[in-house]
PDB file of C-alpha atoms and ligand atoms in Angstrom:
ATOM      1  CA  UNK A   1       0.000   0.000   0.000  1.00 44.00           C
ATOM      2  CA  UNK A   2       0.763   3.392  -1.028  1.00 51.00           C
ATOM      3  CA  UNK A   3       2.271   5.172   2.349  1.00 56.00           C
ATOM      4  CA  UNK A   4       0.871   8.832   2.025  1.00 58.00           C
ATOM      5  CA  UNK A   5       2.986  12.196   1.133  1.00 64.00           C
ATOM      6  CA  UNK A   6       5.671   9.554  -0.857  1.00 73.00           C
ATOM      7  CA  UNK A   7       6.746  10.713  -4.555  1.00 84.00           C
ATOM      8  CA  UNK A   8       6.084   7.120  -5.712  1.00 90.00           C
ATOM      9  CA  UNK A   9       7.507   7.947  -8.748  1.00 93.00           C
ATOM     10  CA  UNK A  10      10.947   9.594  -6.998  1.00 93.00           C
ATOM     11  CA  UNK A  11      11.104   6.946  -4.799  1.00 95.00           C
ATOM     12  CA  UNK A  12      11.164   4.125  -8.297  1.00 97.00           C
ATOM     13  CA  UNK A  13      13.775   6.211  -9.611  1.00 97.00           C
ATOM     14  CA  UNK A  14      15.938   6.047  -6.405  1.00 97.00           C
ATOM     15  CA  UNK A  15      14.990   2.085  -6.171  1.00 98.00           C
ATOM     16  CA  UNK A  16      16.843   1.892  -9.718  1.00 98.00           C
ATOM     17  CA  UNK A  17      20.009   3.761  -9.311  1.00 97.00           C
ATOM     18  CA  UNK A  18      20.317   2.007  -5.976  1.00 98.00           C
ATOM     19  CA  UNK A  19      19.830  -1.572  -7.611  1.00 97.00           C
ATOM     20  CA  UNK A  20      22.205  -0.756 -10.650  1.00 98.00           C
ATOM     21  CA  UNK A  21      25.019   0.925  -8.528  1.00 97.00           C
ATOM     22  CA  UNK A  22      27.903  -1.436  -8.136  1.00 97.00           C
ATOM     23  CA  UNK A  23      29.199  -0.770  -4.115  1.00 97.00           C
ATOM     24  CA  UNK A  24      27.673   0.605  -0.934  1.00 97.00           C
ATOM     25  CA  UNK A  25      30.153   3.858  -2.284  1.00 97.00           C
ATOM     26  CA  UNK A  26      32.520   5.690  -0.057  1.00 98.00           C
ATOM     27  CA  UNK A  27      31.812   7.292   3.356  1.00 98.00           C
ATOM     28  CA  UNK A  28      31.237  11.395   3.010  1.00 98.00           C
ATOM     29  CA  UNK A  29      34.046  12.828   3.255  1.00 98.00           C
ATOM     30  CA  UNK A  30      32.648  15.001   6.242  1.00 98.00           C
ATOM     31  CA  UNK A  31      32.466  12.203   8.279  1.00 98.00           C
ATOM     32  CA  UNK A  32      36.288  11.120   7.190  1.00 98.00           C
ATOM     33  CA  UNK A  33      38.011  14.047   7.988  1.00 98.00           C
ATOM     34  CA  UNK A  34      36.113  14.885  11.493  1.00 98.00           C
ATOM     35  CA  UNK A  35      35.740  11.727  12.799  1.00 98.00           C
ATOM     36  CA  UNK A  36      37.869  12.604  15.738  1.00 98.00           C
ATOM     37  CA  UNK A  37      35.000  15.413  16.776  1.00 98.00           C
ATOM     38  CA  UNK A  38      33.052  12.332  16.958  1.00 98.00           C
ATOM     39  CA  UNK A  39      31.504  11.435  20.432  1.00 98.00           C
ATOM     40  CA  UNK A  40      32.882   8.493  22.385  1.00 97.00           C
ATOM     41  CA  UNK A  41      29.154   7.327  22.540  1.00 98.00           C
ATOM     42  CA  UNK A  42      25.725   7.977  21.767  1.00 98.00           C
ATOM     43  CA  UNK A  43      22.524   8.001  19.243  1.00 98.00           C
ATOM     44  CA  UNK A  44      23.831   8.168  15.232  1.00 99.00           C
ATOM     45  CA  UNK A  45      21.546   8.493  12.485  1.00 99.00           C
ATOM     46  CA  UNK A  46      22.271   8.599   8.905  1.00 99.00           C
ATOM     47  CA  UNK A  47      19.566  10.496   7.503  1.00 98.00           C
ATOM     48  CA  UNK A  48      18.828   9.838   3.681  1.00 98.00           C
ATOM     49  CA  UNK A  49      21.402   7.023   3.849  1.00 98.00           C
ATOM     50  CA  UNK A  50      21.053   5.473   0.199  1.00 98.00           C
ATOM     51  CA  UNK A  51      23.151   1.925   0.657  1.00 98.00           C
ATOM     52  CA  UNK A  52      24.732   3.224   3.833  1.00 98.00           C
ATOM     53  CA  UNK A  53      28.146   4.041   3.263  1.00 98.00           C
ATOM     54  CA  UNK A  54      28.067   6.811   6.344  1.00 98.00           C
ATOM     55  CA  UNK A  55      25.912   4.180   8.527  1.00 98.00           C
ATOM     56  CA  UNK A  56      28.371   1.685   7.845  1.00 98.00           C
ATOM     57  CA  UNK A  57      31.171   3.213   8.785  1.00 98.00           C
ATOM     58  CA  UNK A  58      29.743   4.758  11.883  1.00 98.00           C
ATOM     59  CA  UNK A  59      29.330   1.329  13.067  1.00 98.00           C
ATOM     60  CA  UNK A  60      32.563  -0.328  12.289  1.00 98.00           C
ATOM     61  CA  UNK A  61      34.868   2.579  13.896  1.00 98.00           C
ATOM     62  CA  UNK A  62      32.642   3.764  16.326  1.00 98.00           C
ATOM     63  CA  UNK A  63      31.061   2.494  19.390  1.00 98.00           C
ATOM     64  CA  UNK A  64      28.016   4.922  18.763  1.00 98.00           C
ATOM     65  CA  UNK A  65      24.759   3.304  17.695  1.00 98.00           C
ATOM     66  CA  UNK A  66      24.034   3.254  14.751  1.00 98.00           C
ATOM     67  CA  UNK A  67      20.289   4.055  12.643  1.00 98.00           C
ATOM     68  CA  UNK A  68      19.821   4.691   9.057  1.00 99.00           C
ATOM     69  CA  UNK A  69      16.798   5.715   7.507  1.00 98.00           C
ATOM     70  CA  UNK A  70      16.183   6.239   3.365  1.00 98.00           C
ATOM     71  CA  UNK A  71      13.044   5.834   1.224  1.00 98.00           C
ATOM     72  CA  UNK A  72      14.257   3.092  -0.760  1.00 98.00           C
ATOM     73  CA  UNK A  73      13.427  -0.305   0.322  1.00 98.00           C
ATOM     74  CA  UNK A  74      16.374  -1.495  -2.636  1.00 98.00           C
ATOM     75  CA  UNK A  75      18.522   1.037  -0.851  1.00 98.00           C
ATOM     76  CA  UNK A  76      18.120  -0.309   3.064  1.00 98.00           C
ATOM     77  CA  UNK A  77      17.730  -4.121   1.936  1.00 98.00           C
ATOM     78  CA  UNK A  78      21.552  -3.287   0.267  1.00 98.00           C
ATOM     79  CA  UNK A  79      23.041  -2.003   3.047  1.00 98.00           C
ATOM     80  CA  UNK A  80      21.425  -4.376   6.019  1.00 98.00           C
ATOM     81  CA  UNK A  81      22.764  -6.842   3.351  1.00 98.00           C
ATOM     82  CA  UNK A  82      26.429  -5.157   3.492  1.00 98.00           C
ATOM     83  CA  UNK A  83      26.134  -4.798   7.151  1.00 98.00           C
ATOM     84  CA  UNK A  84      25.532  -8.716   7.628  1.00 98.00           C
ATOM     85  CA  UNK A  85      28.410  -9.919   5.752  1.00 98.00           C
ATOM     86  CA  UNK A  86      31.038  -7.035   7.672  1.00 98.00           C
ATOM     87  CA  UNK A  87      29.476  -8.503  10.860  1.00 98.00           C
ATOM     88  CA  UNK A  88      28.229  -4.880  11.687  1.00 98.00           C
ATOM     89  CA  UNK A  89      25.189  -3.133  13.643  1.00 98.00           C
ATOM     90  CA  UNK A  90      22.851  -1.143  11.802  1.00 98.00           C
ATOM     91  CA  UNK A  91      19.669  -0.629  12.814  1.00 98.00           C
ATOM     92  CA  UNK A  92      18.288   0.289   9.135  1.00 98.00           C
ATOM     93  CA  UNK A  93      14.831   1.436   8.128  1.00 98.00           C
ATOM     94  CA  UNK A  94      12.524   2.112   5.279  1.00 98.00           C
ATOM     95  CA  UNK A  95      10.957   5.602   6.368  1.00 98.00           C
ATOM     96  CA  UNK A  96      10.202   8.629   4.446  1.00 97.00           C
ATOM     97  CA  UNK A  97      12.158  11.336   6.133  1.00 98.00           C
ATOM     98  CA  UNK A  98      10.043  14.153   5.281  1.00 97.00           C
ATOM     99  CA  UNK A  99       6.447  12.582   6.232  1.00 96.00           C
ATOM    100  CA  UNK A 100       8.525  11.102   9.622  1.00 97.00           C
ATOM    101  CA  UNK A 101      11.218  13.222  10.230  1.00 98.00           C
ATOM    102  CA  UNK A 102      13.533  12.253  13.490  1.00 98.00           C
ATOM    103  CA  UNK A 103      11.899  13.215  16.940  1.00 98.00           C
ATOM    104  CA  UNK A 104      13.527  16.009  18.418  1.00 98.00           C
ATOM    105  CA  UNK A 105      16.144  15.669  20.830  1.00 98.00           C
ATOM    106  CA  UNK A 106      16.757  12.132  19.375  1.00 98.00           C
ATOM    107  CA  UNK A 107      19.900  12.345  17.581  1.00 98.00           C
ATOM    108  CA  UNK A 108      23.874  12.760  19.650  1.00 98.00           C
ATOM    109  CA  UNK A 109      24.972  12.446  15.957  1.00 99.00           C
ATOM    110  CA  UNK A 110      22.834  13.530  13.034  1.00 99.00           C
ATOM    111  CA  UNK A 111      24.635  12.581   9.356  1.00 99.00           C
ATOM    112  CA  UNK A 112      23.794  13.746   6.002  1.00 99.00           C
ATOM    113  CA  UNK A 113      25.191  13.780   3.009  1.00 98.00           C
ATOM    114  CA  UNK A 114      24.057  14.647  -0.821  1.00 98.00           C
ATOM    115  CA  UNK A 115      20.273  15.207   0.257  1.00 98.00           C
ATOM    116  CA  UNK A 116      18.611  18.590   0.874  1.00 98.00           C
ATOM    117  CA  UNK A 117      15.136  19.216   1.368  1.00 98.00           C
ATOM    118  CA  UNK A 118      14.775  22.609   2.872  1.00 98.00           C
ATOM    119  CA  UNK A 119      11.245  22.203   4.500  1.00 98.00           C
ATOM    120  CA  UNK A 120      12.890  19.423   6.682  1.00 98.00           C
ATOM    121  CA  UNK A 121      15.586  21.754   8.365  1.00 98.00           C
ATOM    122  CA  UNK A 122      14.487  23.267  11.465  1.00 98.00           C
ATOM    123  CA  UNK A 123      13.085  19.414  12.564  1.00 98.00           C
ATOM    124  CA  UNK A 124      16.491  18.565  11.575  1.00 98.00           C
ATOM    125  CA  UNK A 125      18.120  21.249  13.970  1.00 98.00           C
ATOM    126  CA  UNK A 126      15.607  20.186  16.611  1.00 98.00           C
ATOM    127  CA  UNK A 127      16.618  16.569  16.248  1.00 98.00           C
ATOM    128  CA  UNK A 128      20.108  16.919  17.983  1.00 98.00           C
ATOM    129  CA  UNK A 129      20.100  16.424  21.162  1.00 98.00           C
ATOM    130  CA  UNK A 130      22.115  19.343  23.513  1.00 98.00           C
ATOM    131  CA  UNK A 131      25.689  18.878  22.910  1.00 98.00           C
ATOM    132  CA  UNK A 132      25.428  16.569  19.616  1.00 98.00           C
ATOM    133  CA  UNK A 133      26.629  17.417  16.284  1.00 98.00           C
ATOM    134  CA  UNK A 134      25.208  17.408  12.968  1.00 99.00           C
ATOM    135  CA  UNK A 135      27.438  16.413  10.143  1.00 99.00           C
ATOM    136  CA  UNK A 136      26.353  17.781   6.867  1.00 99.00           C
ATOM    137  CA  UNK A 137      27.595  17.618   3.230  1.00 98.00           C
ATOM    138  CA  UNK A 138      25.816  18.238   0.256  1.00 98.00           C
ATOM    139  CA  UNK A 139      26.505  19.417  -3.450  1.00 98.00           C
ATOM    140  CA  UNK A 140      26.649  23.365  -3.934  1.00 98.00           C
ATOM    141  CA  UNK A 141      25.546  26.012  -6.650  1.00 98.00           C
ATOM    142  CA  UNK A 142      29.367  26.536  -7.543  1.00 97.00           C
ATOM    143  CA  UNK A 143      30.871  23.592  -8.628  1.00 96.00           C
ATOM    144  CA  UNK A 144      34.032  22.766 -10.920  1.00 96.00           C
ATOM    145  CA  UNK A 145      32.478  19.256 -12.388  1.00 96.00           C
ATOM    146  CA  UNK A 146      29.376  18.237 -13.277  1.00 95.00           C
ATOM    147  CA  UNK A 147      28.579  16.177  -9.952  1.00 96.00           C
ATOM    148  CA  UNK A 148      25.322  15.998  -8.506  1.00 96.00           C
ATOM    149  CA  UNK A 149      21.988  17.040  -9.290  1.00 96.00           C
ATOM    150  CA  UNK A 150      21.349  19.169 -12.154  1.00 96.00           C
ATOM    151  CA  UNK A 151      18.658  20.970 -10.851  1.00 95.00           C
ATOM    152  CA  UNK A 152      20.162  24.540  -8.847  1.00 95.00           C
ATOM    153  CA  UNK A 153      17.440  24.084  -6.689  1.00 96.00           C
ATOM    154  CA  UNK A 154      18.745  20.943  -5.064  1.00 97.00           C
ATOM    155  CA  UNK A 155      22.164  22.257  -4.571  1.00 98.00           C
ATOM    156  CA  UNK A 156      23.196  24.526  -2.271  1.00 98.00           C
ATOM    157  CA  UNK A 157      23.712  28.872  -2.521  1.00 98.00           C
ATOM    158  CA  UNK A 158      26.856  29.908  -0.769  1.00 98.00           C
ATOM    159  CA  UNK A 159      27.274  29.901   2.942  1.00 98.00           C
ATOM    160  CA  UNK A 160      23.234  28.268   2.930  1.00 98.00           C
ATOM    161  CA  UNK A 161      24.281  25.723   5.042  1.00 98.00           C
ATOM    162  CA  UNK A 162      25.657  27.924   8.101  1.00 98.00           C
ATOM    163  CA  UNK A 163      22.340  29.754   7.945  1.00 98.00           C
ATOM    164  CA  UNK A 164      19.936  26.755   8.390  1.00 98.00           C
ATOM    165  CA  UNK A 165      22.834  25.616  11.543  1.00 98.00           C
ATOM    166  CA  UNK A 166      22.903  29.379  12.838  1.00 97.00           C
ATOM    167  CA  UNK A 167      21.993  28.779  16.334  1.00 94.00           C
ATOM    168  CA  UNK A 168      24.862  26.106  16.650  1.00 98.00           C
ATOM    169  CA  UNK A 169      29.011  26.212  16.917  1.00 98.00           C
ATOM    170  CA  UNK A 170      30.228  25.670  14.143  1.00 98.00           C
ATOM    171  CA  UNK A 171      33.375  23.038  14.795  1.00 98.00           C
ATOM    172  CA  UNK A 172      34.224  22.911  10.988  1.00 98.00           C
ATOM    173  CA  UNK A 173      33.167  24.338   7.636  1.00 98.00           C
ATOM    174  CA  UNK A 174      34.459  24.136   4.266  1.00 98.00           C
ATOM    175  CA  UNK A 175      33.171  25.296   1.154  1.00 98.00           C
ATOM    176  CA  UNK A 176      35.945  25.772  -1.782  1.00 98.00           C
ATOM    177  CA  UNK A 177      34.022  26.921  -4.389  1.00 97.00           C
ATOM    178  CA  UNK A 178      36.206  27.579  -7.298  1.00 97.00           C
ATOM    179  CA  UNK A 179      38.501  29.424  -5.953  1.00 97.00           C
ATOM    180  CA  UNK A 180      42.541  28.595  -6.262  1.00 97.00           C
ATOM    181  CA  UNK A 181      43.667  25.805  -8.162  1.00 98.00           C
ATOM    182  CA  UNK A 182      40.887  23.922  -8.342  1.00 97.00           C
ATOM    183  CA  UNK A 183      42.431  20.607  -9.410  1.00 96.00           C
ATOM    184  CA  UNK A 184      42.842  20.176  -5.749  1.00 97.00           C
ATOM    185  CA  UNK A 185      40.823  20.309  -2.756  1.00 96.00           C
ATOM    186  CA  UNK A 186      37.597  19.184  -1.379  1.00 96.00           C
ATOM    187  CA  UNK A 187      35.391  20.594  -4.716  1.00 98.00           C
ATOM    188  CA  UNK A 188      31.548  20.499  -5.681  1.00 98.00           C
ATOM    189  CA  UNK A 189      30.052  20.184  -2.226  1.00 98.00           C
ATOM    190  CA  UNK A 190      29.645  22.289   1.494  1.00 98.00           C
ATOM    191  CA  UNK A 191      30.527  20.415   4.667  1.00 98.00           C
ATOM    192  CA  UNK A 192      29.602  21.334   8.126  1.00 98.00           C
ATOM    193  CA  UNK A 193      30.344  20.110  11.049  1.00 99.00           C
ATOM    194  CA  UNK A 194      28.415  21.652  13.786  1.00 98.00           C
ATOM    195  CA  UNK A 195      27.061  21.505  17.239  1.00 98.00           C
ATOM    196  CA  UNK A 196      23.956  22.432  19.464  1.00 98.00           C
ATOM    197  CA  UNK A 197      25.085  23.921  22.917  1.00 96.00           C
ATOM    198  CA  UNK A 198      23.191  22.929  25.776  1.00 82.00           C
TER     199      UNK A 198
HETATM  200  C1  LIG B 201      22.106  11.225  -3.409  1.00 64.00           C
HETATM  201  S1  LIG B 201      21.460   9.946  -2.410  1.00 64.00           S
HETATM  202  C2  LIG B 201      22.522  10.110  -0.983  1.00 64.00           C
HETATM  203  C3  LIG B 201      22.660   8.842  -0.224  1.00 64.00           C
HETATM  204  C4  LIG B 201      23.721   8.899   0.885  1.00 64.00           C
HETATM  205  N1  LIG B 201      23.349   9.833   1.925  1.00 64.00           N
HETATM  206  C5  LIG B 201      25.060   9.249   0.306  1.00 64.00           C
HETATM  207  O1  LIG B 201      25.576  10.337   0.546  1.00 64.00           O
HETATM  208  O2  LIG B 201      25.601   8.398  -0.424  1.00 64.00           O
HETATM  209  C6  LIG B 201      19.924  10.619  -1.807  1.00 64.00           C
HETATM  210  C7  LIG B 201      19.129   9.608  -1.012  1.00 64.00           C
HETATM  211  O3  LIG B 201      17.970  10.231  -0.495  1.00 64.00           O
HETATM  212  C8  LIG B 201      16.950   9.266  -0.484  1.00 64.00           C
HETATM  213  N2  LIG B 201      15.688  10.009  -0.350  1.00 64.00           N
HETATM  214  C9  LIG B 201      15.148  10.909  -1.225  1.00 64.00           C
HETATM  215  N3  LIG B 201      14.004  11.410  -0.723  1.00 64.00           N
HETATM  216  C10 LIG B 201      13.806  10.814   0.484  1.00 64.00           C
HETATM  217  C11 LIG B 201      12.802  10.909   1.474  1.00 64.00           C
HETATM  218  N4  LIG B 201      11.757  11.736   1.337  1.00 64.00           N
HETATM  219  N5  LIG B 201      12.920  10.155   2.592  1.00 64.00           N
HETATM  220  C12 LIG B 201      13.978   9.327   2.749  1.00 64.00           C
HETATM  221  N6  LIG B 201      14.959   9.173   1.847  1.00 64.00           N
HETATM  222  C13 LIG B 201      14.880   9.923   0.721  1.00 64.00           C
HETATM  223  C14 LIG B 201      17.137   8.498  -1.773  1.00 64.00           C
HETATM  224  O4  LIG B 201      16.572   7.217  -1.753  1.00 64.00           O
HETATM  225  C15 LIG B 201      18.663   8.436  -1.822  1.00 64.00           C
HETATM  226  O5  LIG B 201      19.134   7.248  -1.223  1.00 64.00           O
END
């Protein structure tokens, strides 16, 4: 049965590019280069986790548990698939994030990465608990390849994501542009690591 608010037709697309795509893909970045900001323990969710790269990796260097949520029932059977064989803890679910976003408070660790859906940001902001972090990455307006979504609309303007995170600290932030020599560097995307005081 049809659950309501889903883009069925969205949600088939996302089914297919997450059945044709070879791997689970490579952790964000983000979460790569600040993993020592990490908590020792603690509530993780990887919001919009496609086949769970972020989730996955939480759970096999971490000692934080471990939830990841995506729209895509080929997506979350992938990665609870990956997850069994690396002898790792996910607790993985099919849930539309914008009809059930997370309950506030919930979250010592909120991830995302290449998703943006404005409407869901101040339940997102409300979802980390005092203290926690939210890690965010996601493709911006001024890019030097042709990565991510087409649309402008899905990608971010510049400095957009320290405006939705304003009442946090910001612990980290990066966002290159196309400035310099821009065969180098962390290109295409915004990252933010940030965290709500108590
Ligand atoms: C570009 S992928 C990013 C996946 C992963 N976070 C990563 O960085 O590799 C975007 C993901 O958002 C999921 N998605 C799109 N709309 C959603 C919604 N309303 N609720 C939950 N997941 C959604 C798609 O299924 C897809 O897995």
């Amino acid at each position: 049965m049809a659950e309501p608010g889903v883009d069925e037709g969205q949600r088939e697309r996302w089914n297919r590019r997450h059945a044709e795509a070879p791997d689970t893909g490579a952790p964000a970045e983000v979460l790569l280069r600040n993993a020592h900001l990490l908590p020792a323990r603690g509530a993780a969710l990887d919001l919009a986790c496609g086949r769970g790269a972020n989730a996955l990796w939480l759970a096999g260097h971490t000692a934080l548990t471990v939830e990841a949520w995506d729209f895509s029932p080929v997506a979350i059977a992938r990665l609870e698939q990956t997850a069994a064989v690396r002898g790792l803890r996910v607790r993985a679910a099919v849930r539309d994030v914008v009809a059930q976003p997370p309950a506030p408070e919930s979250c010592d660790v909120l991830v995302v990465t290449h998703f943006l859906e404005r409407t869901l940001m101040p339940a997102l902001c409300a979802a980390v608990r005092p203290g926690g972090l939210v890690l965010y990455q996601t493709f911006t307006r001024e890019a030097v390849s042709m990565r991510g979504p087409a649309t402008p609309e899905w990608r971010l303007a510049p400095n957009e994501l320290l405006g939705w995170f304003a009442g946090f600290v910001v612990r980290a932030y990066r966002e290159e542009g196309s400035l310099g020599d821009t065969a180098r560097g962390l290109r295409d995307v915004a990252c933010l690591v940030a965290q709500k005081m108590d």
